[in-house]
Coordinates of C-alpha atoms and ligand atoms in Angstrom, one line a residue:
M1 CA -2.3 -29.7 23.1
Y2 CA -3.9 -29.1 19.7
Q3 CA -6.9 -27.4 18.3
I4 CA -9.6 -28.3 15.9
I5 CA -11.6 -25.8 14.3
S6 CA -14.9 -27.8 13.3
G7 CA -18.0 -27.5 11.3
G8 CA -16.9 -24.7 8.8
L9 CA -17.0 -24.4 5.2
I10 CA -13.5 -24.1 3.8
A11 CA -12.4 -21.7 1.3
D12 CA -9.1 -22.9 1.2
G13 CA -7.5 -19.7 -0.5
S14 CA -6.8 -21.7 -4.0
G15 CA -9.9 -20.4 -5.3
A16 CA -11.5 -23.7 -5.3
P17 CA -15.1 -24.3 -4.3
L18 CA -16.0 -24.1 -0.7
Y19 CA -16.1 -27.5 1.2
A20 CA -17.1 -28.9 4.6
G21 CA -14.1 -29.9 6.7
D22 CA -12.5 -29.9 10.1
I23 CA -8.9 -28.4 10.6
L24 CA -6.4 -29.9 13.2
I25 CA -3.8 -27.2 14.2
Q26 CA -0.7 -28.0 15.9
G27 CA 2.7 -26.4 16.8
G28 CA 1.7 -23.3 14.6
L29 CA 0.8 -25.3 11.6
I30 CA -1.9 -26.8 9.9
E31 CA -1.5 -30.7 10.7
T32 CA -4.4 -32.1 9.0
I33 CA -7.9 -31.4 7.3
E34 CA -10.5 -34.2 7.3
S35 CA -14.3 -34.5 6.4
P36 CA -16.6 -33.1 9.4
G37 CA -16.4 -35.2 12.4
K38 CA -13.5 -37.5 11.7
L39 CA -11.0 -35.8 14.0
D40 CA -10.5 -37.1 17.4
A41 CA -11.6 -34.0 19.5
A42 CA -10.8 -35.8 23.0
N43 CA -7.6 -34.1 23.7
G44 CA -7.7 -31.1 22.0
E45 CA -9.6 -27.7 22.2
V46 CA -12.6 -27.6 19.7
I47 CA -13.4 -24.4 18.1
N48 CA -16.7 -24.3 16.9
A49 CA -17.2 -22.8 13.3
D50 CA -20.6 -24.2 12.6
G51 CA -22.1 -22.6 9.3
K52 CA -19.2 -20.1 9.2
I53 CA -16.4 -19.7 6.5
V54 CA -13.0 -20.7 7.3
S55 CA -10.4 -19.2 5.3
P56 CA -6.6 -18.5 5.4
G57 CA -5.8 -14.8 7.0
F58 CA -5.6 -12.2 4.4
I59 CA -2.1 -11.1 3.1
D60 CA -1.9 -7.4 2.5
M61 CA 1.1 -7.0 0.5
H62 CA 0.9 -3.2 0.2
R63 CA 0.6 -1.1 3.5
H64 CA 2.8 1.5 4.6
H65 CA 3.1 0.5 8.4
D66 CA 7.1 0.8 8.2
I67 CA 6.8 3.3 11.4
A68 CA 3.3 2.4 12.7
V69 CA 4.3 -0.9 13.4
F70 CA 6.4 0.3 16.5
N71 CA 3.2 2.1 17.8
E72 CA 1.3 0.8 20.6
G73 CA -2.1 -0.6 19.6
F74 CA -0.5 -1.6 16.1
G75 CA -2.3 -4.5 14.9
N76 CA -5.8 -3.7 16.0
I77 CA -7.2 -2.2 12.8
E78 CA -5.3 -4.9 10.7
I79 CA -6.4 -8.0 12.6
Q80 CA -10.2 -6.8 12.9
Q81 CA -10.5 -6.8 8.9
G82 CA -8.7 -10.3 9.0
I83 CA -5.1 -9.2 7.9
T84 CA -2.5 -11.8 9.5
S85 CA 0.4 -10.7 7.3
C86 CA 1.4 -7.5 5.6
F87 CA 4.0 -5.9 3.7
A88 CA 5.8 -2.6 4.2
G89 CA 8.3 -0.5 2.2
N90 CA 6.1 0.3 -0.6
C91 CA 6.1 3.0 -3.4
G92 CA 9.9 3.5 -3.1
M93 CA 9.4 4.8 0.5
A94 CA 11.1 3.3 3.5
P95 CA 12.6 4.3 6.6
V96 CA 15.8 2.7 5.8
P97 CA 18.7 3.0 4.5
N98 CA 19.2 6.5 6.0
V99 CA 22.3 8.7 6.6
P100 CA 22.6 11.6 8.8
A101 CA 23.1 14.3 6.1
F102 CA 19.6 13.5 4.8
R103 CA 17.6 12.0 7.7
A104 CA 15.5 14.6 8.7
Q105 CA 14.8 15.4 5.1
L106 CA 13.8 11.9 4.6
Q107 CA 11.8 11.6 7.4
N108 CA 9.8 14.8 6.6
Y109 CA 9.1 13.4 3.2
L110 CA 8.1 10.1 4.4
S111 CA 5.8 11.1 7.3
P112 CA 2.7 12.3 5.3
C113 CA 2.5 8.5 4.5
L114 CA 4.4 6.5 7.1
G115 CA 3.2 8.9 10.1
S116 CA 5.4 10.6 12.8
F117 CA 9.0 9.8 13.4
D118 CA 9.1 11.5 16.9
D119 CA 8.5 8.5 18.9
I120 CA 10.9 6.3 16.7
N121 CA 13.8 8.9 17.1
A122 CA 13.4 8.9 20.7
K123 CA 13.6 5.1 21.1
N124 CA 15.5 3.7 18.1
S125 CA 18.2 4.7 15.8
F126 CA 18.3 2.1 13.0
T127 CA 20.1 3.4 9.7
T128 CA 20.0 0.0 7.7
H129 CA 17.8 -2.8 7.1
R130 CA 19.6 -5.2 9.2
E131 CA 19.4 -2.6 12.2
Y132 CA 15.5 -2.0 11.3
L133 CA 14.6 -5.9 11.3
E134 CA 16.5 -6.5 14.4
Q135 CA 14.7 -3.8 16.4
L136 CA 11.4 -5.0 14.8
E137 CA 12.3 -8.6 16.2
K138 CA 12.6 -7.4 19.6
I139 CA 9.0 -6.2 20.1
S140 CA 5.7 -8.1 20.2
L141 CA 4.2 -8.3 16.9
P142 CA 0.5 -8.8 16.8
L143 CA 0.7 -10.2 13.1
N144 CA 3.1 -11.2 10.5
T145 CA 5.2 -8.4 8.8
G146 CA 7.5 -8.5 5.8
F147 CA 9.4 -5.6 3.7
Y148 CA 10.5 -4.5 0.6
A149 CA 13.4 -2.2 -0.1
G150 CA 12.5 1.4 -1.4
M151 CA 14.3 2.8 -4.3
G152 CA 13.3 6.2 -2.9
A153 CA 14.9 5.8 0.3
I154 CA 18.0 4.2 -1.4
K155 CA 18.3 7.2 -3.5
I156 CA 18.1 9.7 -0.9
A157 CA 20.4 7.7 1.3
V158 CA 23.1 7.9 -1.8
K159 CA 22.5 11.4 -3.0
G160 CA 19.7 13.6 -1.2
F161 CA 16.8 14.8 -3.5
S162 CA 19.2 15.6 -6.2
A163 CA 17.7 15.7 -9.6
A164 CA 21.2 14.6 -11.3
P165 CA 21.4 10.8 -12.3
F166 CA 23.4 8.3 -10.5
S167 CA 27.1 8.4 -11.2
P168 CA 28.7 5.1 -11.9
E169 CA 30.0 5.2 -8.2
E170 CA 26.5 6.2 -6.6
M171 CA 24.9 3.3 -8.8
R172 CA 27.6 1.0 -7.0
G173 CA 26.6 2.5 -3.8
A174 CA 22.6 1.9 -4.3
Q175 CA 23.0 -1.6 -5.4
K176 CA 25.0 -2.3 -2.4
Y177 CA 22.1 -0.9 -0.3
L178 CA 19.7 -3.0 -2.2
Q179 CA 21.9 -6.1 -1.8
D180 CA 22.1 -5.5 1.9
A181 CA 18.3 -5.5 2.0
L182 CA 18.0 -8.6 0.2
D183 CA 20.6 -10.3 2.3
C184 CA 18.1 -9.3 5.5
G185 CA 15.4 -11.3 3.5
V186 CA 13.1 -8.3 2.1
S187 CA 10.8 -9.4 -0.6
G188 CA 12.0 -7.2 -3.3
L189 CA 12.3 -3.6 -4.5
S190 CA 9.6 -1.0 -4.5
I191 CA 9.8 2.0 -6.7
G192 CA 7.6 5.1 -6.5
L193 CA 8.1 7.0 -9.9
M194 CA 5.6 9.6 -9.4
Y195 CA 7.7 11.0 -6.1
I196 CA 10.8 12.9 -6.2
P197 CA 13.6 12.1 -6.3
E198 CA 12.6 8.9 -7.9
A199 CA 10.4 10.8 -10.6
Y200 CA 14.1 12.1 -11.9
G201 CA 15.2 8.7 -12.5
T202 CA 15.2 6.8 -16.1
A203 CA 14.0 3.3 -16.9
K204 CA 17.8 2.5 -17.7
E205 CA 18.6 3.8 -14.0
I206 CA 16.0 1.6 -12.6
A207 CA 16.8 -1.3 -14.2
A208 CA 20.4 -1.0 -13.3
L209 CA 19.4 -1.1 -9.7
A210 CA 16.9 -3.6 -10.2
Q211 CA 19.1 -6.5 -12.0
V212 CA 20.6 -6.9 -8.4
M213 CA 17.5 -9.1 -7.8
K214 CA 18.2 -11.1 -11.1
G215 CA 17.9 -14.9 -10.4
G216 CA 14.8 -15.0 -8.3
K217 CA 16.1 -12.9 -5.4
G218 CA 13.0 -10.5 -5.3
I219 CA 10.1 -9.1 -7.1
L220 CA 10.0 -5.4 -8.6
C221 CA 6.9 -3.4 -7.2
A222 CA 5.9 -0.5 -9.2
H223 CA 4.3 2.6 -8.3
M224 CA 4.3 3.6 -11.9
R225 CA 5.3 7.3 -13.3
W226 CA 1.8 7.9 -14.4
E227 CA -1.5 6.5 -13.7
T228 CA -3.8 8.8 -15.9
E229 CA -3.9 9.4 -19.7
N230 CA -0.4 8.2 -19.9
L231 CA -0.9 4.8 -18.0
A232 CA -0.1 2.7 -21.2
R233 CA 3.1 4.6 -21.4
A234 CA 4.0 4.0 -17.7
V235 CA 3.2 0.1 -18.2
K236 CA 5.4 -0.1 -21.0
E237 CA 8.0 1.6 -19.0
V238 CA 8.1 -0.6 -16.1
I239 CA 7.8 -3.7 -18.3
A240 CA 11.0 -2.4 -20.2
V241 CA 12.6 -2.0 -16.8
A242 CA 11.6 -5.6 -15.5
K243 CA 12.7 -7.4 -18.7
E244 CA 16.0 -5.4 -18.8
A245 CA 16.5 -6.2 -15.1
E246 CA 15.2 -9.7 -15.6
V247 CA 13.1 -9.8 -12.8
P248 CA 9.2 -10.4 -12.0
L249 CA 7.0 -7.3 -12.0
E250 CA 4.1 -6.3 -9.6
I251 CA 2.3 -3.3 -10.7
S252 CA 1.2 -1.5 -7.5
H253 CA -2.4 -0.2 -7.2
F254 CA -3.2 -0.5 -10.7
K255 CA -5.7 1.8 -11.7
A256 CA -6.7 4.4 -14.5
A257 CA -7.1 7.7 -12.7
G258 CA -8.6 11.0 -14.1
T259 CA -11.8 10.9 -16.2
K260 CA -10.0 11.2 -19.5
A261 CA -8.3 7.9 -18.5
W262 CA -11.4 5.8 -17.7
H263 CA -12.3 2.6 -19.8
G264 CA -10.3 2.6 -23.1
V265 CA -6.8 3.7 -21.4
L266 CA -7.2 1.0 -18.9
R267 CA -8.0 -1.4 -21.7
E268 CA -4.9 -0.6 -23.5
A269 CA -2.7 -0.9 -20.3
I270 CA -4.4 -4.3 -19.8
D271 CA -3.5 -5.6 -23.3
L272 CA 0.1 -4.7 -22.8
I273 CA 0.2 -6.7 -19.9
E274 CA -1.6 -9.8 -21.3
N275 CA 0.5 -9.7 -24.4
E276 CA 3.7 -10.0 -22.2
R277 CA 2.1 -12.5 -19.8
A278 CA 1.1 -14.6 -23.1
L279 CA 5.0 -14.4 -24.0
G280 CA 5.8 -15.7 -20.5
M281 CA 6.7 -12.7 -18.7
D282 CA 6.1 -12.8 -14.7
I283 CA 3.8 -9.8 -14.2
T284 CA 0.9 -9.4 -11.9
V285 CA -1.1 -6.5 -10.5
D286 CA -2.7 -5.3 -7.6
F287 CA -5.6 -2.9 -6.6
Y288 CA -7.5 -1.4 -3.7
P289 CA -11.3 -1.7 -3.7
Y290 CA -12.3 2.1 -3.7
N291 CA -12.6 4.7 -6.4
C292 CA -10.7 7.6 -4.5
G293 CA -7.0 7.4 -4.1
S294 CA -4.9 9.1 -1.3
S295 CA -1.8 10.9 -1.5
T296 CA 0.0 14.0 -0.8
M297 CA -0.5 17.6 -1.9
M298 CA 3.4 17.6 -2.8
Q299 CA 2.6 15.1 -5.4
M300 CA 0.3 17.6 -7.2
L301 CA 3.2 20.4 -7.3
P302 CA 5.4 20.6 -10.4
P303 CA 8.9 19.0 -10.4
G304 CA 10.1 22.2 -12.3
Y305 CA 9.3 24.0 -9.2
L306 CA 10.4 21.7 -6.4
S307 CA 13.8 21.0 -8.2
M308 CA 15.4 24.1 -6.3
G309 CA 14.9 21.6 -3.5
V310 CA 11.6 20.7 -1.5
E311 CA 12.3 22.7 1.5
E312 CA 13.2 25.8 -0.4
A313 CA 10.4 25.4 -2.6
I314 CA 7.7 25.1 0.0
A315 CA 9.3 27.9 2.2
G316 CA 9.4 30.0 -1.1
L317 CA 5.9 30.0 -1.5
S318 CA 5.5 33.0 0.8
N319 CA 6.9 34.9 -2.0
P320 CA 4.4 35.7 -5.0
V321 CA 7.2 35.5 -7.7
N322 CA 7.6 31.7 -6.7
V323 CA 3.9 31.3 -6.7
E324 CA 3.4 32.7 -10.2
K325 CA 6.4 30.2 -11.3
M326 CA 4.3 27.2 -9.8
R327 CA 1.1 28.5 -11.5
R328 CA 2.8 28.9 -14.7
L329 CA 4.0 25.2 -14.8
L330 CA 0.6 24.0 -13.4
I331 CA -1.1 25.6 -16.3
E332 CA 1.3 24.6 -18.8
G333 CA 2.4 21.3 -17.7
E334 CA 6.1 19.6 -18.0
E335 CA 7.1 16.9 -20.4
G336 CA 7.0 13.6 -18.7
W337 CA 5.0 14.8 -15.5
D338 CA 1.4 13.7 -14.6
N339 CA -0.3 17.0 -13.9
L340 CA -2.9 15.8 -11.6
S341 CA -4.4 19.1 -11.3
Q342 CA -5.6 18.7 -15.1
T343 CA -5.9 14.8 -15.1
I344 CA -8.0 14.6 -12.0
G345 CA -9.0 18.4 -11.4
W346 CA -8.7 20.5 -8.3
D347 CA -12.4 19.8 -8.0
R348 CA -11.6 16.1 -7.5
T349 CA -8.9 16.9 -5.0
I350 CA -10.2 16.8 -1.5
I351 CA -8.0 18.1 1.5
S352 CA -8.0 15.2 4.0
S353 CA -5.2 16.1 6.7
V354 CA -3.6 19.3 7.8
S355 CA -2.1 19.9 11.3
L356 CA -2.8 23.6 12.0
E357 CA -5.8 24.4 13.9
E358 CA -6.7 27.4 11.5
N359 CA -6.6 24.9 8.4
K360 CA -8.9 22.6 9.6
K361 CA -11.7 24.5 8.0
Y362 CA -10.6 23.1 4.8
L363 CA -10.9 19.4 5.7
G364 CA -13.5 17.3 3.7
K365 CA -13.7 20.1 0.9
N366 CA -12.0 20.1 -2.5
V367 CA -9.4 22.6 -3.7
T368 CA -11.9 24.4 -6.0
A369 CA -14.6 24.6 -3.5
C370 CA -12.1 26.1 -0.8
T371 CA -10.5 28.7 -3.3
K372 CA -13.9 29.9 -4.0
E373 CA -15.5 29.8 -0.3
F374 CA -12.5 31.4 1.3
G375 CA -11.7 34.1 -1.3
F376 CA -8.4 33.2 -2.9
K377 CA -7.5 34.3 -6.2
D378 CA -7.1 30.9 -7.8
E379 CA -6.4 27.3 -6.9
A380 CA -2.7 27.9 -7.2
E381 CA -2.6 30.6 -4.5
F382 CA -4.9 28.6 -2.1
I383 CA -2.3 25.6 -2.3
A384 CA 0.6 27.8 -2.0
Q385 CA -0.4 29.4 1.3
L386 CA -1.7 26.0 2.6
M387 CA 1.5 24.2 1.7
Y388 CA 3.7 27.2 3.0
A389 CA 1.8 27.1 6.4
E390 CA 1.6 23.3 6.6
Q391 CA 5.6 23.1 5.7
G392 CA 4.3 20.9 2.8
K393 CA 2.5 18.3 4.8
V394 CA -0.7 18.1 3.5
S395 CA -2.8 14.8 2.5
I396 CA -5.3 14.5 0.1
I397 CA -8.0 12.1 -1.4
N398 CA -8.2 12.1 -5.3
Q399 CA -11.8 11.3 -6.5
S400 CA -10.1 9.6 -9.6
M401 CA -11.4 6.2 -10.6
S402 CA -14.4 4.6 -12.2
Q403 CA -15.9 1.7 -10.4
E404 CA -16.4 -0.3 -13.7
D405 CA -12.7 -0.1 -14.3
I406 CA -12.1 -1.1 -10.6
D407 CA -14.4 -4.3 -11.2
T408 CA -12.5 -5.1 -14.4
I409 CA -9.4 -5.1 -12.7
A410 CA -11.0 -7.2 -9.9
R411 CA -11.9 -9.7 -12.4
L412 CA -8.5 -10.2 -13.8
P413 CA -7.0 -13.7 -12.8
Y414 CA -3.7 -12.3 -11.8
S415 CA -4.8 -9.4 -9.8
S416 CA -4.4 -9.5 -5.8
L417 CA -6.1 -7.0 -3.4
I418 CA -4.3 -4.8 -1.2
S419 CA -5.0 -2.0 0.9
D420 CA -2.4 0.8 0.1
A421 CA -3.0 2.0 3.6
L422 CA -1.2 5.0 4.7
Y423 CA -0.7 6.1 8.5
G424 CA 0.0 9.6 8.3
D425 CA -2.9 11.0 9.9
M426 CA -4.7 8.5 11.9
K427 CA -7.5 11.0 12.6
R428 CA -8.3 11.5 9.0
P429 CA -7.0 8.6 6.9
H430 CA -8.2 6.9 3.5
P431 CA -11.2 4.8 4.8
R432 CA -9.0 1.5 3.0
L433 CA -6.9 1.9 6.2
T434 CA -9.4 0.2 8.3
G435 CA -11.7 -1.4 5.5
S436 CA -10.1 -2.8 2.5
F437 CA -10.4 -6.6 3.2
P438 CA -14.0 -6.9 4.5
R439 CA -15.0 -4.2 2.1
F440 CA -13.9 -6.4 -0.9
L441 CA -16.1 -9.1 0.6
R442 CA -19.0 -7.0 1.3
D443 CA -19.1 -4.9 -1.9
F444 CA -17.7 -7.1 -4.5
V445 CA -19.1 -10.4 -3.3
K446 CA -22.0 -10.0 -1.4
E447 CA -23.7 -6.8 -2.6
R448 CA -22.6 -6.5 -6.2
K449 CA -21.7 -10.0 -7.1
V450 CA -18.7 -8.9 -9.0
L451 CA -16.5 -12.1 -7.8
K452 CA -17.5 -15.5 -6.2
L453 CA -16.6 -15.6 -2.5
E454 CA -13.8 -18.2 -3.1
E455 CA -12.5 -16.1 -5.9
A456 CA -12.1 -12.7 -3.6
I457 CA -10.6 -14.9 -1.0
H458 CA -7.9 -16.3 -3.3
K459 CA -7.0 -12.6 -4.3
M460 CA -6.6 -12.1 -0.6
T461 CA -4.5 -14.9 0.3
S462 CA -2.5 -17.5 -1.8
G463 CA -2.6 -15.0 -4.7
P464 CA -0.5 -12.6 -2.9
A465 CA 1.5 -15.4 -1.1
K466 CA 2.5 -16.8 -4.3
R467 CA 3.5 -13.6 -5.9
L468 CA 5.8 -12.9 -2.7
G469 CA 7.4 -16.4 -2.9
L470 CA 5.8 -17.3 0.3
S471 CA 5.6 -21.1 0.2
D472 CA 3.9 -21.9 3.7
R473 CA 1.1 -19.3 3.8
G474 CA -2.1 -18.2 2.0
L475 CA -3.5 -21.8 1.7
L476 CA -5.6 -23.9 4.0
K477 CA -3.3 -27.1 3.5
P478 CA -1.4 -29.3 5.7
G479 CA 2.1 -28.1 6.4
Y480 CA 1.0 -24.5 6.1
R481 CA 1.1 -21.9 8.8
A482 CA -2.1 -21.7 10.8
D483 CA -2.9 -18.2 9.9
I484 CA -6.8 -18.7 10.0
L485 CA -10.0 -16.6 9.9
I486 CA -13.5 -17.6 10.7
F487 CA -16.3 -15.6 9.9
D488 CA -19.9 -15.2 8.8
P489 CA -19.6 -13.3 5.5
E490 CA -23.3 -11.9 6.3
S491 CA -21.9 -9.7 9.4
F492 CA -18.1 -9.4 8.4
R493 CA -18.0 -6.0 7.0
D494 CA -16.1 -2.6 6.9
Q495 CA -17.5 0.4 8.8
S496 CA -15.3 3.3 7.6
T497 CA -16.3 5.8 4.9
Y498 CA -14.8 8.9 3.4
L499 CA -16.4 11.1 5.9
S500 CA -16.1 8.7 9.0
P501 CA -12.8 6.9 8.1
T502 CA -11.6 5.6 11.3
E503 CA -14.4 3.0 12.3
Q504 CA -13.0 -0.2 12.4
A505 CA -14.4 -3.4 10.5
V506 CA -16.7 -5.8 12.5
G507 CA -17.8 -9.4 12.4
L508 CA -14.9 -11.7 12.5
D509 CA -15.3 -14.5 14.9
S510 CA -11.8 -15.7 15.3
V511 CA -8.3 -15.0 13.8
F512 CA -5.5 -17.3 14.3
V513 CA -1.9 -16.3 13.6
N514 CA 0.9 -18.9 13.6
G515 CA -1.4 -21.3 15.3
Q516 CA -2.2 -18.8 18.2
Q517 CA -5.8 -17.4 18.5
V518 CA -5.4 -13.7 18.5
L519 CA -9.1 -12.7 18.2
K520 CA -12.0 -14.5 19.5
N521 CA -15.6 -13.3 19.5
G522 CA -14.6 -10.1 17.8
K523 CA -12.0 -9.2 20.5
I524 CA -8.3 -9.1 20.2
I525 CA -7.0 -11.6 23.1
R526 CA -3.2 -11.5 22.2
R527 CA -0.7 -9.2 20.3
D528 CA 2.5 -11.4 20.3
A529 CA 2.1 -14.1 17.8
G530 CA 3.4 -12.3 14.6
Q531 CA 6.7 -13.0 13.1
V532 CA 9.0 -10.9 10.8
I533 CA 8.8 -12.5 7.5
R534 CA 12.2 -12.7 5.9
Ligands
ZN601 ZN1 2.0 3.8 -4.4

């Protein structure tokens, strides 16, 4: 039994102009593509795509579904926006490797981004990439999912949250963890230099770890140390790391955050990247289609204060002496630290998730407004009390970027679209969790005409596939996996907003994953067609 998608306009993922064609799917693969009406439909099932766009399924190379993938209902918000393959383990964060001494601390640190570990801890006990991927292969996957190893997780497994550099022996331990992950088929190494304990690491140290991937074994995905005024310096650092390690570089969620960095600093960073590209370096970038970022409040606290140990530092916020220490560092800054309270500003930092009932009154408000409205002495005092009460788990949305800059990045021929979706709080997430891909088509193609449809589709399909070395996904081409979407670009759209962030995307007609139809007339009809991408 085969299937024919007939009557559609094909956007094949390469960026080439649309063309009319019929696609024959068999055995999970695209068998052939012919001009309209040429295929023998007698023995097959015909799926009518008259007047619709037919494209490859979207590949989200940057999500944080490492733990959410085990949850019931995983796949709904992903498939509804056309994602057929997604990659976890980003920004240095991953649930594996983990060791008993630091497991609880690791999970505590990851949960604002990855979500609660409670269910996982009750059912699973993975400690390595091998065990993690084996567990995943035992469950039904609604879409394909791949992974990176995370340097943060590796570092914590080797030496906890210590600020000290790796000893030679610790470095060998870290390299072994990365090698094991690569042997299991992860796509590369992610780093999150804005987050402790990675923030304590030097370029030399990161290169020493990343060079395990030399010779085409994986890519380095970098959440850089700075994304504000020091953006160019951050780009220089990761370029130096990738050069020294001799690995391809993907700059994650590339942006210029903070009003002072808009326009000029971004141009400087792009020039650095393009100079290296002209000299033959393999370097690309990705971005999400929103002008607000989302992160954790922890990221806004000074490393010089947290260096006493994260748990101690947060518990210590009930003591005015510690609050004063934190306040001083926030005002004075620290060498090498991107002080977001100044580069973005407390008045552009919105509280997006808390767990205690009494703190829900702060949701949707910025830190300065909360400080004034609820009678705190200053922002430091407000943050201290909130972080103490919430035991450090507070998520934020930063109104940090310029739309013009995002458009500039979207037009770069070597940029891919991502979501950077976080699963920490599914009640009040960043709208990119549910909307990134259709929003890109609606906002950047249909409404503002920044890109042509086929160009935008390329950035969501074969662009990321090529970057990840996926030789059988991302294009509508004979021999490729049949990950396919059918939609009308007039009705396919995101519905989530900052104030109403959980609304699902709507308007897809059909989604195929590995040749199986998983969504029909907008409804998910099966949830087992995905595979682990190794
Ligand atoms: Zn990141």
